[in-house]
Amino acid sequence: MLVVAVRVTHHKEVALKAIKGGKDLFIEWPAGRNLEETKEIHEAAMKMGVKTVVGFQLRFTAYALKAKSIIESGEIGKVIASSFTVSMGPFSLYGPATLEGYKYVLDPSNGCTLVDIAGGHLFDLLTYILGPIASLTALLQNQIPSITIISSDGKPTGETVSFDGPHQICVSGVLVSGAVFNVNIQSGAKQSSDFNWVIHGEKGTVRIRDDDRTRQMGLFDASPEVYLNGSKIELEDVGVSAMTVNSENFDTTATGLAWKALADGKSGTYATLVEALKAKEVIAAIKKSSKEGKRVYL
C-alpha cells in the first residue's frame, strides 16, 4: 500500500501515479482539491481494481467506536436528534494567524478551508454513525478577513493575507432516518472551546464531551469522555486522538485501526473513495445552501 500524505495540492498527481503502478492506496482527506479531482482519483482506482482507504480517522477514535456500538445496540432507541459543536483553536490554521508554511490553506481554490477539511471529517463521522443526510440548510461566515503570517517561532513575518473562507460553519437539517441534526464548527476564538456532541434517542441520550481548553485542533486532538444517560462509560485503550501517531503502538491509534481494518477485510468500517465522494457532495451542498440561502436536498 502506498500512503499519500502530501499537501492536498499534490494529492491527485501522486495518487494517480500510485494507482497507475497498481498500488493499493491510503490517501489523506480531502483526497483532492475538489469534487472533480476526487472523482478522477476514484475512477482511476476503479479502473485499475486497487483498494482505497481515505483518512477519515475519526471513525476509529475510542469515543466514535463506543458511540456507534451504543446506537447499534438499540440501547437509546431510535435517534431523534443530534447536536454537535466543536471549536478549533487560534493556531489551528484557521485563526487570526497562520504559519508561513501553511499559507497555501488560505487559498480556497486549494480545498483546504475549515469547511473542506474539518467539515469533511465531521460529516463523515456523523453520517457513519447516524446515517445519510436527506436535506440541509447552512450558513458560512467569514469573521477574520485578514490573516497574519507568522514564522515557525511564532513571530509575525510582516505579511498579511486576505482570506474569504469561513470561520463559522452552521448547518442544520434532517437525516434520512428522520432525525434532525445541528452542527457548528468554529475557528478563530482566543481559546479552544467545547467539543460537545449530544445524541438523543427515544429511550436515552449519549453525550460525548471534552472540556480541555488547551487543545488547538479541537476536532482532531479531542479525547472526549462518553456518557450514557448521565453515567460515564469506560472506553477501550485504542483509537487515540486522530492526530496522535505513536510509532511504538501504531496499531492501536485511529490511523492504525483503519489500516488494520483494510488488512482484515473489514469493508464498511473504513472509508474509501466512495465515502470521500459522499463527503464532498455534502460539502458542496453546504456551500450551495449558504450561497443561495435555501435548503438543499441530497
PDB file of N, CA and C in Angstrom, residues 9-93:
ATOM      1  N   THR A   9      -2.671  19.949  -2.563  1.00  0.00           N
ATOM      2  CA  THR A   9      -2.430  20.422  -3.923  1.00  0.00           C
ATOM      3  C   THR A   9      -1.738  19.370  -4.793  1.00  0.00           C
ATOM      4  N   HIS A  10      -1.121  18.360  -4.143  1.00  0.00           N
ATOM      5  CA  HIS A  10      -0.426  17.300  -4.880  1.00  0.00           C
ATOM      6  C   HIS A  10      -1.132  15.945  -4.776  1.00  0.00           C
ATOM      7  N   HIS A  11      -2.300  15.900  -4.128  1.00  0.00           N
ATOM      8  CA  HIS A  11      -2.998  14.628  -3.943  1.00  0.00           C
ATOM      9  C   HIS A  11      -3.245  13.904  -5.258  1.00  0.00           C
ATOM     10  N   LYS A  12      -3.856  14.608  -6.202  1.00  0.00           N
ATOM     11  CA  LYS A  12      -4.235  13.946  -7.459  1.00  0.00           C
ATOM     12  C   LYS A  12      -3.016  13.426  -8.188  1.00  0.00           C
ATOM     13  N   GLU A  13      -1.986  14.231  -8.312  1.00  0.00           N
ATOM     14  CA  GLU A  13      -0.779  13.843  -9.046  1.00  0.00           C
ATOM     15  C   GLU A  13      -0.157  12.580  -8.464  1.00  0.00           C
ATOM     16  N   VAL A  14       0.036  12.559  -7.149  1.00  0.00           N
ATOM     17  CA  VAL A  14       0.694  11.421  -6.508  1.00  0.00           C
ATOM     18  C   VAL A  14      -0.213  10.194  -6.514  1.00  0.00           C
ATOM     19  N   ALA A  15      -1.501  10.387  -6.222  1.00  0.00           N
ATOM     20  CA  ALA A  15      -2.439   9.261  -6.173  1.00  0.00           C
ATOM     21  C   ALA A  15      -2.551   8.574  -7.527  1.00  0.00           C
ATOM     22  N   LEU A  16      -2.626   9.342  -8.595  1.00  0.00           N
ATOM     23  CA  LEU A  16      -2.770   8.746  -9.923  1.00  0.00           C
ATOM     24  C   LEU A  16      -1.529   7.944 -10.315  1.00  0.00           C
ATOM     25  N   LYS A  17      -0.356   8.409  -9.886  1.00  0.00           N
ATOM     26  CA  LYS A  17       0.872   7.651 -10.157  1.00  0.00           C
ATOM     27  C   LYS A  17       0.863   6.328  -9.401  1.00  0.00           C
ATOM     28  N   ALA A  18       0.413   6.362  -8.156  1.00  0.00           N
ATOM     29  CA  ALA A  18       0.348   5.143  -7.350  1.00  0.00           C
ATOM     30  C   ALA A  18      -0.637   4.145  -7.953  1.00  0.00           C
ATOM     31  N   ILE A  19      -1.783   4.650  -8.352  1.00  0.00           N
ATOM     32  CA  ILE A  19      -2.807   3.787  -8.942  1.00  0.00           C
ATOM     33  C   ILE A  19      -2.319   3.191 -10.254  1.00  0.00           C
ATOM     34  N   LYS A  20      -1.663   3.988 -11.054  1.00  0.00           N
ATOM     35  CA  LYS A  20      -1.120   3.503 -12.320  1.00  0.00           C
ATOM     36  C   LYS A  20      -0.134   2.367 -12.080  1.00  0.00           C
ATOM     37  N   GLY A  21       0.577   2.416 -10.955  1.00  0.00           N
ATOM     38  CA  GLY A  21       1.527   1.362 -10.612  1.00  0.00           C
ATOM     39  C   GLY A  21       0.871   0.160  -9.951  1.00  0.00           C
ATOM     40  N   GLY A  22      -0.469   0.186  -9.836  1.00  0.00           N
ATOM     41  CA  GLY A  22      -1.191  -0.950  -9.280  1.00  0.00           C
ATOM     42  C   GLY A  22      -1.138  -1.054  -7.773  1.00  0.00           C
ATOM     43  N   LYS A  23      -0.822   0.048  -7.093  1.00  0.00           N
ATOM     44  CA  LYS A  23      -0.693   0.032  -5.640  1.00  0.00           C
ATOM     45  C   LYS A  23      -2.039   0.329  -4.966  1.00  0.00           C
ATOM     46  N   ASP A  24      -2.367  -0.457  -3.922  1.00  0.00           N
ATOM     47  CA  ASP A  24      -3.475  -0.063  -3.057  1.00  0.00           C
ATOM     48  C   ASP A  24      -3.105   1.267  -2.420  1.00  0.00           C
ATOM     49  N   LEU A  25      -4.123   2.022  -2.019  1.00  0.00           N
ATOM     50  CA  LEU A  25      -3.893   3.432  -1.715  1.00  0.00           C
ATOM     51  C   LEU A  25      -4.531   3.853  -0.399  1.00  0.00           C
ATOM     52  N   PHE A  26      -3.732   4.463   0.478  1.00  0.00           N
ATOM     53  CA  PHE A  26      -4.263   5.230   1.603  1.00  0.00           C
ATOM     54  C   PHE A  26      -4.033   6.687   1.248  1.00  0.00           C
ATOM     55  N   ILE A  27      -5.104   7.460   1.198  1.00  0.00           N
ATOM     56  CA  ILE A  27      -4.978   8.876   0.865  1.00  0.00           C
ATOM     57  C   ILE A  27      -5.648   9.710   1.945  1.00  0.00           C
ATOM     58  N   GLU A  28      -4.912  10.702   2.429  1.00  0.00           N
ATOM     59  CA  GLU A  28      -5.463  11.578   3.452  1.00  0.00           C
ATOM     60  C   GLU A  28      -6.617  12.408   2.880  1.00  0.00           C
ATOM     61  N   TRP A  29      -7.590  12.689   3.744  1.00  0.00           N
ATOM     62  CA  TRP A  29      -8.633  13.641   3.381  1.00  0.00           C
ATOM     63  C   TRP A  29      -8.007  15.020   3.214  1.00  0.00           C
ATOM     64  N   PRO A  30      -8.384  15.801   2.176  1.00  0.00           N
ATOM     65  CA  PRO A  30      -9.623  15.715   1.411  1.00  0.00           C
ATOM     66  C   PRO A  30      -9.540  14.954   0.088  1.00  0.00           C
ATOM     67  N   ALA A  31      -8.474  14.188  -0.118  1.00  0.00           N
ATOM     68  CA  ALA A  31      -8.386  13.326  -1.314  1.00  0.00           C
ATOM     69  C   ALA A  31      -8.630  14.107  -2.606  1.00  0.00           C
ATOM     70  N   GLY A  32      -7.932  15.219  -2.737  1.00  0.00           N
ATOM     71  CA  GLY A  32      -8.096  16.075  -3.914  1.00  0.00           C
ATOM     72  C   GLY A  32      -8.661  17.426  -3.527  1.00  0.00           C
ATOM     73  N   ARG A  33      -8.362  18.420  -4.336  1.00  0.00           N
ATOM     74  CA  ARG A  33      -8.764  19.788  -4.001  1.00  0.00           C
ATOM     75  C   ARG A  33     -10.260  20.022  -4.104  1.00  0.00           C
ATOM     76  N   ASN A  34     -10.939  19.248  -4.936  1.00  0.00           N
ATOM     77  CA  ASN A  34     -12.363  19.472  -5.157  1.00  0.00           C
ATOM     78  C   ASN A  34     -13.029  18.176  -5.584  1.00  0.00           C
ATOM     79  N   LEU A  35     -14.323  18.233  -5.786  1.00  0.00           N
ATOM     80  CA  LEU A  35     -15.097  17.042  -6.141  1.00  0.00           C
ATOM     81  C   LEU A  35     -14.597  16.425  -7.435  1.00  0.00           C
ATOM     82  N   GLU A  36     -14.237  17.256  -8.403  1.00  0.00           N
ATOM     83  CA  GLU A  36     -13.780  16.747  -9.694  1.00  0.00           C
ATOM     84  C   GLU A  36     -12.487  15.939  -9.551  1.00  0.00           C
ATOM     85  N   GLU A  37     -11.533  16.419  -8.746  1.00  0.00           N
ATOM     86  CA  GLU A  37     -10.287  15.684  -8.560  1.00  0.00           C
ATOM     87  C   GLU A  37     -10.529  14.366  -7.830  1.00  0.00           C
ATOM     88  N   THR A  38     -11.405  14.390  -6.836  1.00  0.00           N
ATOM     89  CA  THR A  38     -11.714  13.160  -6.105  1.00  0.00           C
ATOM     90  C   THR A  38     -12.355  12.138  -7.032  1.00  0.00           C
ATOM     91  N   LYS A  39     -13.249  12.590  -7.900  1.00  0.00           N
ATOM     92  CA  LYS A  39     -13.874  11.689  -8.873  1.00  0.00           C
ATOM     93  C   LYS A  39     -12.833  11.075  -9.796  1.00  0.00           C
ATOM     94  N   GLU A  40     -11.878  11.883 -10.230  1.00  0.00           N
ATOM     95  CA  GLU A  40     -10.845  11.391 -11.143  1.00  0.00           C
ATOM     96  C   GLU A  40     -10.003  10.309 -10.476  1.00  0.00           C
ATOM     97  N   ILE A  41      -9.637  10.531  -9.218  1.00  0.00           N
ATOM     98  CA  ILE A  41      -8.851   9.537  -8.483  1.00  0.00           C
ATOM     99  C   ILE A  41      -9.672   8.261  -8.294  1.00  0.00           C
ATOM    100  N   HIS A  42     -10.937   8.421  -7.924  1.00  0.00           N
ATOM    101  CA  HIS A  42     -11.822   7.265  -7.705  1.00  0.00           C
ATOM    102  C   HIS A  42     -11.990   6.446  -8.980  1.00  0.00           C
ATOM    103  N   GLU A  43     -12.248   7.110 -10.081  1.00  0.00           N
ATOM    104  CA  GLU A  43     -12.458   6.401 -11.353  1.00  0.00           C
ATOM    105  C   GLU A  43     -11.208   5.656 -11.787  1.00  0.00           C
ATOM    106  N   ALA A  44     -10.033   6.263 -11.550  1.00  0.00           N
ATOM    107  CA  ALA A  44      -8.781   5.585 -11.898  1.00  0.00           C
ATOM    108  C   ALA A  44      -8.588   4.342 -11.030  1.00  0.00           C
ATOM    109  N   ALA A  45      -8.924   4.455  -9.742  1.00  0.00           N
ATOM    110  CA  ALA A  45      -8.787   3.314  -8.828  1.00  0.00           C
ATOM    111  C   ALA A  45      -9.734   2.191  -9.211  1.00  0.00           C
ATOM    112  N   MET A  46     -10.944   2.537  -9.600  1.00  0.00           N
ATOM    113  CA  MET A  46     -11.921   1.530 -10.019  1.00  0.00           C
ATOM    114  C   MET A  46     -11.441   0.818 -11.278  1.00  0.00           C
ATOM    115  N   LYS A  47     -10.893   1.575 -12.203  1.00  0.00           N
ATOM    116  CA  LYS A  47     -10.420   1.002 -13.461  1.00  0.00           C
ATOM    117  C   LYS A  47      -9.273   0.027 -13.240  1.00  0.00           C
ATOM    118  N   MET A  48      -8.376   0.356 -12.302  1.00  0.00           N
ATOM    119  CA  MET A  48      -7.216  -0.492 -12.031  1.00  0.00           C
ATOM    120  C   MET A  48      -7.522  -1.586 -11.000  1.00  0.00           C
ATOM    121  N   GLY A  49      -8.670  -1.492 -10.345  1.00  0.00           N
ATOM    122  CA  GLY A  49      -9.050  -2.504  -9.367  1.00  0.00           C
ATOM    123  C   GLY A  49      -8.236  -2.466  -8.092  1.00  0.00           C
ATOM    124  N   VAL A  50      -7.740  -1.284  -7.697  1.00  0.00           N
ATOM    125  CA  VAL A  50      -6.961  -1.180  -6.460  1.00  0.00           C
ATOM    126  C   VAL A  50      -7.885  -0.811  -5.300  1.00  0.00           C
ATOM    127  N   LYS A  51      -7.505  -1.221  -4.106  1.00  0.00           N
ATOM    128  CA  LYS A  51      -8.262  -0.884  -2.904  1.00  0.00           C
ATOM    129  C   LYS A  51      -7.858   0.501  -2.421  1.00  0.00           C
ATOM    130  N   THR A  52      -8.808   1.201  -1.829  1.00  0.00           N
ATOM    131  CA  THR A  52      -8.515   2.542  -1.336  1.00  0.00           C
ATOM    132  C   THR A  52      -9.013   2.704   0.095  1.00  0.00           C
ATOM    133  N   VAL A  53      -8.270   3.477   0.860  1.00  0.00           N
ATOM    134  CA  VAL A  53      -8.668   3.893   2.205  1.00  0.00           C
ATOM    135  C   VAL A  53      -8.460   5.401   2.279  1.00  0.00           C
ATOM    136  N   VAL A  54      -9.466   6.107   2.769  1.00  0.00           N
ATOM    137  CA  VAL A  54      -9.371   7.559   2.923  1.00  0.00           C
ATOM    138  C   VAL A  54      -9.189   7.881   4.402  1.00  0.00           C
ATOM    139  N   GLY A  55      -8.378   8.883   4.693  1.00  0.00           N
ATOM    140  CA  GLY A  55      -8.023   9.217   6.067  1.00  0.00           C
ATOM    141  C   GLY A  55      -9.111   9.890   6.866  1.00  0.00           C
ATOM    142  N   PHE A  56     -10.243   9.214   7.007  1.00  0.00           N
ATOM    143  CA  PHE A  56     -11.279   9.658   7.930  1.00  0.00           C
ATOM    144  C   PHE A  56     -11.059   8.925   9.255  1.00  0.00           C
ATOM    145  N   GLN A  57      -9.969   9.281   9.932  1.00  0.00           N
ATOM    146  CA  GLN A  57      -9.553   8.558  11.131  1.00  0.00           C
ATOM    147  C   GLN A  57     -10.519   8.697  12.298  1.00  0.00           C
ATOM    148  N   LEU A  58     -11.363   9.722  12.293  1.00  0.00           N
ATOM    149  CA  LEU A  58     -12.268   9.908  13.421  1.00  0.00           C
ATOM    150  C   LEU A  58     -13.191   8.714  13.620  1.00  0.00           C
ATOM    151  N   ARG A  59     -13.435   7.948  12.581  1.00  0.00           N
ATOM    152  CA  ARG A  59     -14.269   6.745  12.701  1.00  0.00           C
ATOM    153  C   ARG A  59     -13.693   5.761  13.714  1.00  0.00           C
ATOM    154  N   PHE A  60     -12.371   5.789  13.886  1.00  0.00           N
ATOM    155  CA  PHE A  60     -11.707   4.792  14.715  1.00  0.00           C
ATOM    156  C   PHE A  60     -11.236   5.344  16.062  1.00  0.00           C
ATOM    157  N   THR A  61     -11.683   6.540  16.415  1.00  0.00           N
ATOM    158  CA  THR A  61     -11.390   7.037  17.748  1.00  0.00           C
ATOM    159  C   THR A  61     -12.213   6.247  18.761  1.00  0.00           C
ATOM    160  N   ALA A  62     -11.724   6.178  19.994  1.00  0.00           N
ATOM    161  CA  ALA A  62     -12.394   5.379  21.021  1.00  0.00           C
ATOM    162  C   ALA A  62     -13.830   5.847  21.242  1.00  0.00           C
ATOM    163  N   TYR A  63     -14.055   7.167  21.238  1.00  0.00           N
ATOM    164  CA  TYR A  63     -15.400   7.668  21.503  1.00  0.00           C
ATOM    165  C   TYR A  63     -16.357   7.339  20.363  1.00  0.00           C
ATOM    166  N   ALA A  64     -15.855   7.377  19.112  1.00  0.00           N
ATOM    167  CA  ALA A  64     -16.716   7.057  17.977  1.00  0.00           C
ATOM    168  C   ALA A  64     -17.083   5.574  17.969  1.00  0.00           C
ATOM    169  N   LEU A  65     -16.110   4.719  18.255  1.00  0.00           N
ATOM    170  CA  LEU A  65     -16.382   3.284  18.311  1.00  0.00           C
ATOM    171  C   LEU A  65     -17.432   2.965  19.372  1.00  0.00           C
ATOM    172  N   LYS A  66     -17.315   3.619  20.524  1.00  0.00           N
ATOM    173  CA  LYS A  66     -18.280   3.381  21.605  1.00  0.00           C
ATOM    174  C   LYS A  66     -19.661   3.925  21.246  1.00  0.00           C
ATOM    175  N   ALA A  67     -19.711   5.133  20.689  1.00  0.00           N
ATOM    176  CA  ALA A  67     -20.996   5.721  20.326  1.00  0.00           C
ATOM    177  C   ALA A  67     -21.718   4.875  19.291  1.00  0.00           C
ATOM    178  N   LYS A  68     -20.992   4.404  18.303  1.00  0.00           N
ATOM    179  CA  LYS A  68     -21.612   3.574  17.264  1.00  0.00           C
ATOM    180  C   LYS A  68     -22.141   2.272  17.860  1.00  0.00           C
ATOM    181  N   SER A  69     -21.365   1.689  18.778  1.00  0.00           N
ATOM    182  CA  SER A  69     -21.781   0.442  19.416  1.00  0.00           C
ATOM    183  C   SER A  69     -23.062   0.639  20.225  1.00  0.00           C
ATOM    184  N   ILE A  70     -23.140   1.726  20.977  1.00  0.00           N
ATOM    185  CA  ILE A  70     -24.326   2.002  21.786  1.00  0.00           C
ATOM    186  C   ILE A  70     -25.557   2.185  20.911  1.00  0.00           C
ATOM    187  N   ILE A  71     -25.409   2.963  19.851  1.00  0.00           N
ATOM    188  CA  ILE A  71     -26.554   3.255  18.986  1.00  0.00           C
ATOM    189  C   ILE A  71     -27.021   2.003  18.254  1.00  0.00           C
ATOM    190  N   GLU A  72     -26.062   1.204  17.749  1.00  0.00           N
ATOM    191  CA  GLU A  72     -26.437  -0.019  17.031  1.00  0.00           C
ATOM    192  C   GLU A  72     -27.052  -1.062  17.955  1.00  0.00           C
ATOM    193  N   SER A  73     -26.738  -1.003  19.251  1.00  0.00           N
ATOM    194  CA  SER A  73     -27.321  -1.950  20.206  1.00  0.00           C
ATOM    195  C   SER A  73     -28.789  -1.661  20.475  1.00  0.00           C
ATOM    196  N   GLY A  74     -29.240  -0.456  20.106  1.00  0.00           N
ATOM    197  CA  GLY A  74     -30.620  -0.067  20.352  1.00  0.00           C
ATOM    198  C   GLY A  74     -30.872   0.427  21.762  1.00  0.00           C
ATOM    199  N   GLU A  75     -29.804   0.634  22.522  1.00  0.00           N
ATOM    200  CA  GLU A  75     -29.950   0.999  23.931  1.00  0.00           C
ATOM    201  C   GLU A  75     -30.639   2.342  24.136  1.00  0.00           C
ATOM    202  N   ILE A  76     -30.448   3.280  23.208  1.00  0.00           N
ATOM    203  CA  ILE A  76     -31.137   4.573  23.353  1.00  0.00           C
ATOM    204  C   ILE A  76     -32.342   4.667  22.421  1.00  0.00           C
ATOM    205  N   GLY A  77     -32.645   3.575  21.745  1.00  0.00           N
ATOM    206  CA  GLY A  77     -33.791   3.576  20.851  1.00  0.00           C
ATOM    207  C   GLY A  77     -33.515   4.341  19.557  1.00  0.00           C
ATOM    208  N   LYS A  78     -34.556   4.654  18.859  1.00  0.00           N
ATOM    209  CA  LYS A  78     -34.433   5.395  17.602  1.00  0.00           C
ATOM    210  C   LYS A  78     -33.874   6.786  17.856  1.00  0.00           C
ATOM    211  N   VAL A  79     -32.852   7.171  17.108  1.00  0.00           N
ATOM    212  CA  VAL A  79     -32.265   8.501  17.261  1.00  0.00           C
ATOM    213  C   VAL A  79     -33.230   9.542  16.713  1.00  0.00           C
ATOM    214  N   ILE A  80     -33.478  10.579  17.509  1.00  0.00           N
ATOM    215  CA  ILE A  80     -34.406  11.626  17.072  1.00  0.00           C
ATOM    216  C   ILE A  80     -33.722  12.969  16.845  1.00  0.00           C
ATOM    217  N   ALA A  81     -32.513  13.168  17.445  1.00  0.00           N
ATOM    218  CA  ALA A  81     -31.838  14.457  17.277  1.00  0.00           C
ATOM    219  C   ALA A  81     -30.360  14.337  17.607  1.00  0.00           C
ATOM    220  N   SER A  82     -29.559  15.187  16.960  1.00  0.00           N
ATOM    221  CA  SER A  82     -28.117  15.231  17.192  1.00  0.00           C
ATOM    222  C   SER A  82     -27.655  16.674  17.139  1.00  0.00           C
ATOM    223  N   SER A  83     -26.831  17.052  18.121  1.00  0.00           N
ATOM    224  CA  SER A  83     -26.273  18.402  18.151  1.00  0.00           C
ATOM    225  C   SER A  83     -24.773  18.304  18.385  1.00  0.00           C
ATOM    226  N   PHE A  84     -23.975  18.898  17.486  1.00  0.00           N
ATOM    227  CA  PHE A  84     -22.518  18.754  17.528  1.00  0.00           C
ATOM    228  C   PHE A  84     -21.897  20.142  17.436  1.00  0.00           C
ATOM    229  N   THR A  85     -21.131  20.517  18.462  1.00  0.00           N
ATOM    230  CA  THR A  85     -20.425  21.798  18.473  1.00  0.00           C
ATOM    231  C   THR A  85     -18.951  21.549  18.731  1.00  0.00           C
ATOM    232  N   VAL A  86     -18.094  22.141  17.916  1.00  0.00           N
ATOM    233  CA  VAL A  86     -16.656  21.972  18.095  1.00  0.00           C
ATOM    234  C   VAL A  86     -15.945  23.266  17.727  1.00  0.00           C
ATOM    235  N   SER A  87     -14.905  23.593  18.480  1.00  0.00           N
ATOM    236  CA  SER A  87     -14.104  24.786  18.199  1.00  0.00           C
ATOM    237  C   SER A  87     -12.687  24.396  17.839  1.00  0.00           C
ATOM    238  N   MET A  88     -12.111  25.129  16.902  1.00  0.00           N
ATOM    239  CA  MET A  88     -10.713  24.978  16.551  1.00  0.00           C
ATOM    240  C   MET A  88      -9.957  26.129  17.198  1.00  0.00           C
ATOM    241  N   GLY A  89      -8.774  25.874  17.727  1.00  0.00           N
ATOM    242  CA  GLY A  89      -8.031  26.875  18.474  1.00  0.00           C
ATOM    243  C   GLY A  89      -7.456  27.981  17.605  1.00  0.00           C
ATOM    244  N   PRO A  90      -6.853  28.990  18.220  1.00  0.00           N
ATOM    245  CA  PRO A  90      -6.349  30.159  17.495  1.00  0.00           C
ATOM    246  C   PRO A  90      -5.180  29.843  16.566  1.00  0.00           C
ATOM    247  N   PHE A  91      -4.491  28.718  16.773  1.00  0.00           N
ATOM    248  CA  PHE A  91      -3.371  28.364  15.900  1.00  0.00           C
ATOM    249  C   PHE A  91      -3.666  27.076  15.131  1.00  0.00           C
ATOM    250  N   SER A  92      -4.915  26.920  14.723  1.00  0.00           N
ATOM    251  CA  SER A  92      -5.342  25.710  14.032  1.00  0.00           C
ATOM    252  C   SER A  92      -5.394  25.897  12.514  1.00  0.00           C
ATOM    253  N   LEU A  93      -4.599  26.821  12.000  1.00  0.00           N
ATOM    254  CA  LEU A  93      -4.543  27.178  10.576  1.00  0.00           C
ATOM    255  C   LEU A  93      -5.687  28.094  10.171  1.00  0.00           C
TER     256      LEU A  93
END
